[in-house]
Coordinates of C-alpha atoms in Angstrom, one line a residue:
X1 CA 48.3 -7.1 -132.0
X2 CA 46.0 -6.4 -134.8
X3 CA 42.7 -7.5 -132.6
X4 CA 43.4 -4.5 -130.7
X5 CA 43.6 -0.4 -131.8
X6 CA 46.7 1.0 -131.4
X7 CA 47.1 3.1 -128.2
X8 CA 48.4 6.7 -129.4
X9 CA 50.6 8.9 -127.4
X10 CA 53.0 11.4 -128.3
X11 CA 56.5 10.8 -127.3
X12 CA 58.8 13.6 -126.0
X13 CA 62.4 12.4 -127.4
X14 CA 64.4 15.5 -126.6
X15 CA 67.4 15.1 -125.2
X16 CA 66.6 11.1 -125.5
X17 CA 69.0 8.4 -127.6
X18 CA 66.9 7.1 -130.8
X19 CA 68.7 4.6 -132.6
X20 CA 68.1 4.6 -136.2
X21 CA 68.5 1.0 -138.4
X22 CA 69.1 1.9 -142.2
X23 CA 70.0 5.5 -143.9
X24 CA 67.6 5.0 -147.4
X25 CA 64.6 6.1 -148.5
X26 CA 62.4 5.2 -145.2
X27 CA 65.0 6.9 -142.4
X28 CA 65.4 10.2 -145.6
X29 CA 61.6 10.5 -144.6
X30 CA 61.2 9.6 -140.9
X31 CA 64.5 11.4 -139.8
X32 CA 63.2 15.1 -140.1
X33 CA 60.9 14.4 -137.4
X34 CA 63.2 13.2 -135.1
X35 CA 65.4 15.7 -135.2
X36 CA 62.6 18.3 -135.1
X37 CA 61.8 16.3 -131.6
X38 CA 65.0 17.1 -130.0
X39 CA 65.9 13.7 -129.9
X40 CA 69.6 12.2 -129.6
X41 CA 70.1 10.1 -132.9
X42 CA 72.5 7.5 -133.6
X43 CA 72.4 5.9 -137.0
X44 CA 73.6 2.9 -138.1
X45 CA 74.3 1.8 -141.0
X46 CA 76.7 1.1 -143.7
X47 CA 75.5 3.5 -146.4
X48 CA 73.4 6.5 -146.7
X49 CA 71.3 8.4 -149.2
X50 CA 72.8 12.1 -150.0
X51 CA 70.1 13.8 -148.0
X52 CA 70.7 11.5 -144.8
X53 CA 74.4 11.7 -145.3
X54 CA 73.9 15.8 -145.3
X55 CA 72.0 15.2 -142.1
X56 CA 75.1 14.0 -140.6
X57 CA 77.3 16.0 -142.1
X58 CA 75.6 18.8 -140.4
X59 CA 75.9 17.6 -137.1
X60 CA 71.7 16.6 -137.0
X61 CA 72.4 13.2 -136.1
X62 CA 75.8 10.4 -135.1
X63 CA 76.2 8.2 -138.1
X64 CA 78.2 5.1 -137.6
X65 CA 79.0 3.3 -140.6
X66 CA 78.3 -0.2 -140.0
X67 CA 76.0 -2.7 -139.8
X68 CA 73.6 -3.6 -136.6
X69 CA 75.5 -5.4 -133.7
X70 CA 73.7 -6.7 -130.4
X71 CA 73.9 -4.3 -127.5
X72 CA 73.0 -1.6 -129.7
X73 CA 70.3 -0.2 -128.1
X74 CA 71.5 -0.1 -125.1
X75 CA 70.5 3.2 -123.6
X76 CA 67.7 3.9 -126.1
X77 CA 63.6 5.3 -125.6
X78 CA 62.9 4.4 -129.7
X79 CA 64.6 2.5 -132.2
X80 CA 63.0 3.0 -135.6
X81 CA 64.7 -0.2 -138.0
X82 CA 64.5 0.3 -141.8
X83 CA 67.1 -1.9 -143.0
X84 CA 66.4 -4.5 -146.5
X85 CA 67.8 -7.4 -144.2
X86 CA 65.2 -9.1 -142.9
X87 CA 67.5 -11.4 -140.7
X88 CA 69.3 -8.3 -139.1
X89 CA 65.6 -6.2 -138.3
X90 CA 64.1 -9.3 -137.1
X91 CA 67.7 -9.7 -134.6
X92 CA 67.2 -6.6 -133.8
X93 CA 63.2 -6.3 -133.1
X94 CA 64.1 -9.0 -130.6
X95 CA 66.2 -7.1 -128.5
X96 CA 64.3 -3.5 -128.6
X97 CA 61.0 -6.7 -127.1
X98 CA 63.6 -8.4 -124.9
X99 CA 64.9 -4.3 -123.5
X100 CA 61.4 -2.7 -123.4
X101 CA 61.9 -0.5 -126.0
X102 CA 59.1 0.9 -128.3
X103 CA 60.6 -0.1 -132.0
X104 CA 58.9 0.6 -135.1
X105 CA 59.6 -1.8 -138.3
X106 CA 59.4 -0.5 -141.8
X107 CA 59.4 -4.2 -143.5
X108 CA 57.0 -5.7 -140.8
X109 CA 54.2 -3.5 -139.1
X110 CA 52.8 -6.7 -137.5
X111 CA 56.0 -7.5 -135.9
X112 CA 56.5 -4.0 -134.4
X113 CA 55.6 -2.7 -131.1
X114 CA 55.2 0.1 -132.2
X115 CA 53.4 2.2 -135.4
X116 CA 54.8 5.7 -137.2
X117 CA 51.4 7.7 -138.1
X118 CA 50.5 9.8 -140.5
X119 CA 51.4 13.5 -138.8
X120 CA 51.1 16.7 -139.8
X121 CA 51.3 20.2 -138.2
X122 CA 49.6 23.6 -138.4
X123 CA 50.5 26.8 -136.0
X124 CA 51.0 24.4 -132.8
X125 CA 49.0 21.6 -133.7
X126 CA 50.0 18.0 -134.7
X127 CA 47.9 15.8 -136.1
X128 CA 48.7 12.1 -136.1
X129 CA 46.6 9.2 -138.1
X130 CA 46.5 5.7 -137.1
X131 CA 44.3 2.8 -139.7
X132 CA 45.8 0.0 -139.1
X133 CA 47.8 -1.7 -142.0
X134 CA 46.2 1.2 -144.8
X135 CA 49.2 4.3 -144.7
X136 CA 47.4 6.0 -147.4
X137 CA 44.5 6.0 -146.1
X138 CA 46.1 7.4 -143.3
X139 CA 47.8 10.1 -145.3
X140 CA 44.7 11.0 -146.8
X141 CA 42.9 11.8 -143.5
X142 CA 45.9 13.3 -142.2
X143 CA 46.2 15.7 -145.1
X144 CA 42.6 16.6 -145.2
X145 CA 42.7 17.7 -141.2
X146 CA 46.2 19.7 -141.6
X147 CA 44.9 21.6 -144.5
X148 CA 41.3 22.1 -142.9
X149 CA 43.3 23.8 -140.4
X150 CA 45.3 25.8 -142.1
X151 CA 42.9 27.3 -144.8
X152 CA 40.5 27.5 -141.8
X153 CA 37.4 25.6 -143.5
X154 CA 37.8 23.2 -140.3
X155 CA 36.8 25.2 -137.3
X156 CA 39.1 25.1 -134.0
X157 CA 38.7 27.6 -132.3
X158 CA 41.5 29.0 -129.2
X159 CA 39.5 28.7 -125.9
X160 CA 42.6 30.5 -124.4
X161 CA 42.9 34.1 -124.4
X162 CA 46.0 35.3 -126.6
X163 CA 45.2 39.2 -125.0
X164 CA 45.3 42.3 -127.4
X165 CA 46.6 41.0 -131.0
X166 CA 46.5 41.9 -134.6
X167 CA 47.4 40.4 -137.9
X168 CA 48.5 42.4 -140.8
X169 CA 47.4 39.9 -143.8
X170 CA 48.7 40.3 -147.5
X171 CA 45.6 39.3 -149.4
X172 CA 47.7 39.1 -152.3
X173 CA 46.7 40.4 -155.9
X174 CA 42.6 39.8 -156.2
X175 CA 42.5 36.1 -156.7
X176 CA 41.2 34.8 -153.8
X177 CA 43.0 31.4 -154.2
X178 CA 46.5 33.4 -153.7
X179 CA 46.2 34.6 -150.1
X180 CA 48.7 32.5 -147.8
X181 CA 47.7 29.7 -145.7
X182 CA 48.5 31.7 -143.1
X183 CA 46.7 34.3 -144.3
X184 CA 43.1 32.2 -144.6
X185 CA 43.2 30.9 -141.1
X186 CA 43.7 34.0 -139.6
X187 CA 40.8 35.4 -141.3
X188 CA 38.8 32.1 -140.4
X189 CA 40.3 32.8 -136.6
X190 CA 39.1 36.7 -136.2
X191 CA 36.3 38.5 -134.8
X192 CA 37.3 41.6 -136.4
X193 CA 38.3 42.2 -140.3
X194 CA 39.4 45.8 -141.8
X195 CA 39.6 45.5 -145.3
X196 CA 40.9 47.9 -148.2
X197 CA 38.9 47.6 -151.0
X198 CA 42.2 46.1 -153.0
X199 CA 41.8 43.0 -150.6
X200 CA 40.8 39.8 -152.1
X201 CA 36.7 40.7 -151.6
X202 CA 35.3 37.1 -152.0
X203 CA 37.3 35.7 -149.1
X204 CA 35.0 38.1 -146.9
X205 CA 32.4 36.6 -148.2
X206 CA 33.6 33.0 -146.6
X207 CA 33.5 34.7 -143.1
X208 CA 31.2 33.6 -140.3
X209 CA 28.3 35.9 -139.5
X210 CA 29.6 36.7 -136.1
X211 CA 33.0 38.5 -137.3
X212 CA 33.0 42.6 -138.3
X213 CA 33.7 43.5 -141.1
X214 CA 35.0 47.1 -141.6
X215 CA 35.5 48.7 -144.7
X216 CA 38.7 50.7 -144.4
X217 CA 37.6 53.4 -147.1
X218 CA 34.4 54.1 -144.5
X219 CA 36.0 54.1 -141.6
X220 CA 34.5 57.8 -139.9
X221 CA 38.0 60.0 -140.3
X222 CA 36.7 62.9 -138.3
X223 CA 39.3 64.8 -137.3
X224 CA 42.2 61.9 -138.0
X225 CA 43.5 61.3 -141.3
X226 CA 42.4 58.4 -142.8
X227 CA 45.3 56.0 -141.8
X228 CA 45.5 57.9 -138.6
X229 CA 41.5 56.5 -137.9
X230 CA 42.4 53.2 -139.7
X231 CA 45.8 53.0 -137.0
X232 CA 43.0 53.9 -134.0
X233 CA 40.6 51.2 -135.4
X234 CA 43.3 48.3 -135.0
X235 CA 44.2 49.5 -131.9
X236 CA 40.5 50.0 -130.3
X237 CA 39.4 46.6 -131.5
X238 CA 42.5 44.7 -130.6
X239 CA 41.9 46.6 -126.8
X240 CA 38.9 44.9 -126.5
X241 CA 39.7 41.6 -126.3
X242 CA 39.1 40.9 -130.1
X243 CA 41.5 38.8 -132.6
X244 CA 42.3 41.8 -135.5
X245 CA 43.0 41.4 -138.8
X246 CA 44.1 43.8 -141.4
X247 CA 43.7 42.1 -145.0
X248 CA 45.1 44.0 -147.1
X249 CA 46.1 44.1 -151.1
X250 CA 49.4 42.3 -152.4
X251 CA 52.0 42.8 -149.2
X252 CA 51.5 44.2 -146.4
X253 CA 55.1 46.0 -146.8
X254 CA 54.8 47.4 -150.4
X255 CA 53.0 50.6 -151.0
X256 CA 50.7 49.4 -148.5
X257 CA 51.4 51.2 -145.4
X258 CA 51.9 48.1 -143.2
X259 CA 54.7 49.4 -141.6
X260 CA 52.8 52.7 -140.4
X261 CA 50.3 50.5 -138.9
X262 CA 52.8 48.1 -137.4
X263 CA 54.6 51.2 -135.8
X264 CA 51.1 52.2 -134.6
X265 CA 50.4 48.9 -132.4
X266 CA 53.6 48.8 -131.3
X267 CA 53.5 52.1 -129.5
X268 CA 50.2 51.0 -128.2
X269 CA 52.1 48.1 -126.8
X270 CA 49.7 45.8 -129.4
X271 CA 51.7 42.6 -130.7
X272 CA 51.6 42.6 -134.1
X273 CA 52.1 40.0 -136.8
X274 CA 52.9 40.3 -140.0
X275 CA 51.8 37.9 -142.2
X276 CA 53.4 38.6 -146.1
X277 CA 51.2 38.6 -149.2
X278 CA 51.9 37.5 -153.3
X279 CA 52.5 41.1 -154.4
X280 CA 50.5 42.0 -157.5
X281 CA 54.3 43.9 -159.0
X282 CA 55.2 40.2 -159.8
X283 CA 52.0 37.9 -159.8
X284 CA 50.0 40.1 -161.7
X285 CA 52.4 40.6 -165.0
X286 CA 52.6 36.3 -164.2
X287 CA 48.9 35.9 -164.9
X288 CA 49.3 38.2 -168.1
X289 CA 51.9 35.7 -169.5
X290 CA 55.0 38.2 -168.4
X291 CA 58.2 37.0 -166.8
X292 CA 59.3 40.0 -165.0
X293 CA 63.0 38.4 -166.1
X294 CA 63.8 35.9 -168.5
X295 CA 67.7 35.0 -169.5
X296 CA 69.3 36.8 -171.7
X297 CA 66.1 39.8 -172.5
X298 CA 66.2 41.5 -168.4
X299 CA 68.1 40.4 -165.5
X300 CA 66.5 42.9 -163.2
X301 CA 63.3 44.2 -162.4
X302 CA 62.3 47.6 -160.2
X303 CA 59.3 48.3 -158.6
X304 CA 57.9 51.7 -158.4
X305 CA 54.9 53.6 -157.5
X306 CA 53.6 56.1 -160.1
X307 CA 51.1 57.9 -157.9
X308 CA 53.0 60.8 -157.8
X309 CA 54.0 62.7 -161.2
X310 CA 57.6 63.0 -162.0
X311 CA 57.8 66.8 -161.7
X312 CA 56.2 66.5 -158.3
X313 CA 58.7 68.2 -156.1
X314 CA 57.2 65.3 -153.5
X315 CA 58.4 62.6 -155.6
X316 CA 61.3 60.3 -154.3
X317 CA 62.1 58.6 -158.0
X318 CA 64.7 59.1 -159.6
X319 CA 63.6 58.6 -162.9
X320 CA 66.3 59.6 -165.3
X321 CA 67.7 56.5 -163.4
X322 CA 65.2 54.2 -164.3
X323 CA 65.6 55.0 -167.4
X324 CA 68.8 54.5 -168.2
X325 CA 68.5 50.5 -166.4
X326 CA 67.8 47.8 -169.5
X327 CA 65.5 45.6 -167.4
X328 CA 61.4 45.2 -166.5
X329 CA 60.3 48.5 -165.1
X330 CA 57.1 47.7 -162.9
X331 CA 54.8 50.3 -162.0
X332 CA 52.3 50.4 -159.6
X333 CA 49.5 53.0 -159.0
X334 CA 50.6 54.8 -162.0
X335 CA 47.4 54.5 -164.4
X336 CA 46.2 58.3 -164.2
X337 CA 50.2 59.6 -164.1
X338 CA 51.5 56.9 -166.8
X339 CA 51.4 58.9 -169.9
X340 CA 53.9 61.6 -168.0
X341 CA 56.0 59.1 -166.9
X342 CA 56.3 57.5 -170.0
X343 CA 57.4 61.1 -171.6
X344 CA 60.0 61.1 -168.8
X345 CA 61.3 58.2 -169.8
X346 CA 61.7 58.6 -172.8
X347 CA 63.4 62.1 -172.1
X348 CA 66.0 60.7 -170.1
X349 CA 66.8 58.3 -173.0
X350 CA 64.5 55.2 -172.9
X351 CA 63.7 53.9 -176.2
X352 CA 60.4 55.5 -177.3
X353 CA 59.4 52.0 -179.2
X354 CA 60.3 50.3 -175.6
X355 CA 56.8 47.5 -175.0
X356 CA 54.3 48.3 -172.6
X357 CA 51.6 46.0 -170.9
X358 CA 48.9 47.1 -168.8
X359 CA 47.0 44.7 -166.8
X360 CA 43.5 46.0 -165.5
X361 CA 42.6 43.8 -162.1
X362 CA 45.0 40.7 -163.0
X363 CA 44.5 37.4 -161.4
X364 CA 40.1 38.3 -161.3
X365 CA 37.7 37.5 -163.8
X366 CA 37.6 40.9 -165.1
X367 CA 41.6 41.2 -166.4
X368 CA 41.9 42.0 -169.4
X369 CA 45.5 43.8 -170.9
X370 CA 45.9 46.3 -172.9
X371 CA 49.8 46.8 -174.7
X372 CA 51.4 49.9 -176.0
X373 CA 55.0 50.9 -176.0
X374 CA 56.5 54.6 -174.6
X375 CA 55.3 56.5 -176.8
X376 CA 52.0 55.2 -177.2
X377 CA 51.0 54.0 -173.8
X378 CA 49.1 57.6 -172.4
X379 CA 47.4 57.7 -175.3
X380 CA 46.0 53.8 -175.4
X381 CA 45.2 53.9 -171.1
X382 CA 42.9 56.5 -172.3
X383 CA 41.5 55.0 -175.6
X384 CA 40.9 51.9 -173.7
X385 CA 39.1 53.3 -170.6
X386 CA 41.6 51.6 -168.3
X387 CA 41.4 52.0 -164.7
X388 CA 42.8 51.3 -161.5
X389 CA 43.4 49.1 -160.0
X390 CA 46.4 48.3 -162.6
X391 CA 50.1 47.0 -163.1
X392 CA 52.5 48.6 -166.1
X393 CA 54.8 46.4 -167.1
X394 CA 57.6 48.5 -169.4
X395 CA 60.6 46.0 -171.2
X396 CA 61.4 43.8 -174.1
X397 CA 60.1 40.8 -171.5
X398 CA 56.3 42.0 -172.3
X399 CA 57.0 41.3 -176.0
X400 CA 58.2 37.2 -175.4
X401 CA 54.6 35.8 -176.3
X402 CA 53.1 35.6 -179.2
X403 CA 50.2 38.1 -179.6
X404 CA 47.6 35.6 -179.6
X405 CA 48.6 34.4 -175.9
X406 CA 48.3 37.4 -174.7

């Protein structure tokens, strides 16, 4: 057999009878699969590793604890025989040969009739790896292809229409390295990009010359409001055949206005998906060296946006509530109202000498922090020039690391 390639083909086991020889490390590995495939599984074997017994436990696969007995695969499409006994595999190699039946040997490739590859799958695609007698080798091209897909540095390109569709990506906080990998290839896949300005920018720059890019702050508002032109933008593009994206800082769903937008499409009968983003209210304090919880200092963490003032008779916060909770408060949006709602606060009974972190454009070369407590916090934001966008991290979690680590 090893003068010739092996001849690949992709087997469709649902509903078929696999029988499984062995229940250790190999079947914990190959066993996934299988029942991903549909396929009817009986497993043999006298003993089981905890994550194959939980297999069975949960109905996944039949599990008969014994040893191999002739007559066995009677009935089967694919035996798979991992077993340490190489008396029993070779028994029972020669009857999946002597019943036509593809088997695949973990102790003796060159016995087998049959190889496992390398596989790996991205959105649809599975990508299987065949060299021969060199699995990580194998591995190594297989893992280069599936992530080439997903990050979208390999091009494949649909050649079937999908109709009307748009993406609402979460960009995540600045770095361009924390987008999904969802998120990449779908900016790799469109023809259209609107992007707010809190998008991760240098992933734009990674676009092919064909796609449009629209900045979302230049979009012409006319007579709409600007997320009323922004919601007609989507909807135009998508209309005309082209694969939309909407990259978009942190999550789509958190003081982003993804849900507006989703609403939008889907009264213009535009599927929408929505694909969710690292949201700069936790990754953000991360890169600053702050756990927004840590045992036994905050078990809790809110997330609120400080745009609006908290004697704004349009604000929905109810702060003398937030003040009186004893974990990480995490604002957002609240550099030019923070010194007010520090004073609220501290009104409403938060500890005036409470810490304070401010992180200017966390996760990108330019972060820097800049720490305060209540009472000192307006007064520093303005000392120190600090701008949007930032995160303000109030609790006894910004204090855990030493000063020079910050």
């Amino acid at each position: 057999m090893s003068e010739h390639f092996a001849y690949p083909v992709g087997l469709r086991l649902s509903g078929r009878r696999v029988v499984v020889l062995g229940a250790g490390q190999v079947a914990q590995r190959r066993l996934p699969a299988l029942i991903a495939a549909g396929a009817d599984i009986l497993l043999i074997s006298p003993s089981a590793t905890a994550s194959v017994e939980a297999m069975a436990e949960a109905g996944e696969v039949r599990w008969e604890r014994r040893r191999y007995r002739e007559g066995d695969f009677e009935g089967a499409w694919y035996v798979l025989i991992t077993t340490d006994d190489p008396e029993a595999n070779a028994t029972a190699s020669a009857e999946a040969e002597a019943r036509r039946i593809w088997c695949v040997r973990s102790d003796d490739a060159e016995a087998a009739s049959a190889w496992t590859p390398a596989t790996g799958r991205s959105e649809g695609v599975t990508v299987a790896v065949l060299t021969g007698q060199d699995p990580r080798r194998s591995a190594a091209v297989r893992d280069a292809v599936v992530e080439g897909l997903r990050d979208g540095t390999l091009a494949a390109p649909r050649h079937r229409s999908r109709g009307p569709r748009v993406a609402l990506v979460g960009g995540g906080p600045g770095d361009p390295d924390l987008i999904t990998v969802r998120g990449r290839r779908l900016l790799a896949e469109a023809d259209v990009v609107v992007a707010d300005r809190l998008g991760p920018r240098d992933l734009l720059d990674e676009l092919p010359p064909h796609v449009e890019v629209i900045d979302a702050a230049k979009i012409p508002y006319g007579r709409f409001m600007a997320q009323e032109a922004i919601n007609n933008a989507l909807i135009e593009h998508a209309k005309a055949g082209k694969s939309v994206v909407r990259l978009k800082g942190g999550d789509p769903f958190v003081f982003g206005r993804g849900m507006e937008e989703a609403e939008a499409l889907a009264e213009a009968g535009i599927p929408c998906t929505v694909v969710p983003g690292i949201s700069s209210s936790i990754s953000v304090p991360g890169a600053a060296g702050i756990p927004v919880t840590h045992r036994g200092v905050a078990h809790e963490f809110t997330v609120v946006s400080g745009h609006v003032a908290p004697d704004d008779p349009s604000s929905l916060v109810d702060w003398a509530a937030l003040a009186r909770l004893r974990g990480t408060l995490v604002l957002l949006m609240a550099v030019e109202k923070i010194g007010a709602i520090a004073a609220t606060l501290v009104a409403h009974g938060r500890a005036a000498d409470t810490p304070v972190a401010v992180v200017q454009e966390g996760t990108t070369p330019a972060q820097r922090r800049v720490d305060a407590t209540l009472a000192t916090v307006g007064e520093k934001v303005a000392a120190e020039g600090v701008r949007p966008p930032a995160v303000v991290v109030i609790g006894d979690v910004v204090a855990l690391l030493p000063r020079d680590h910050r």
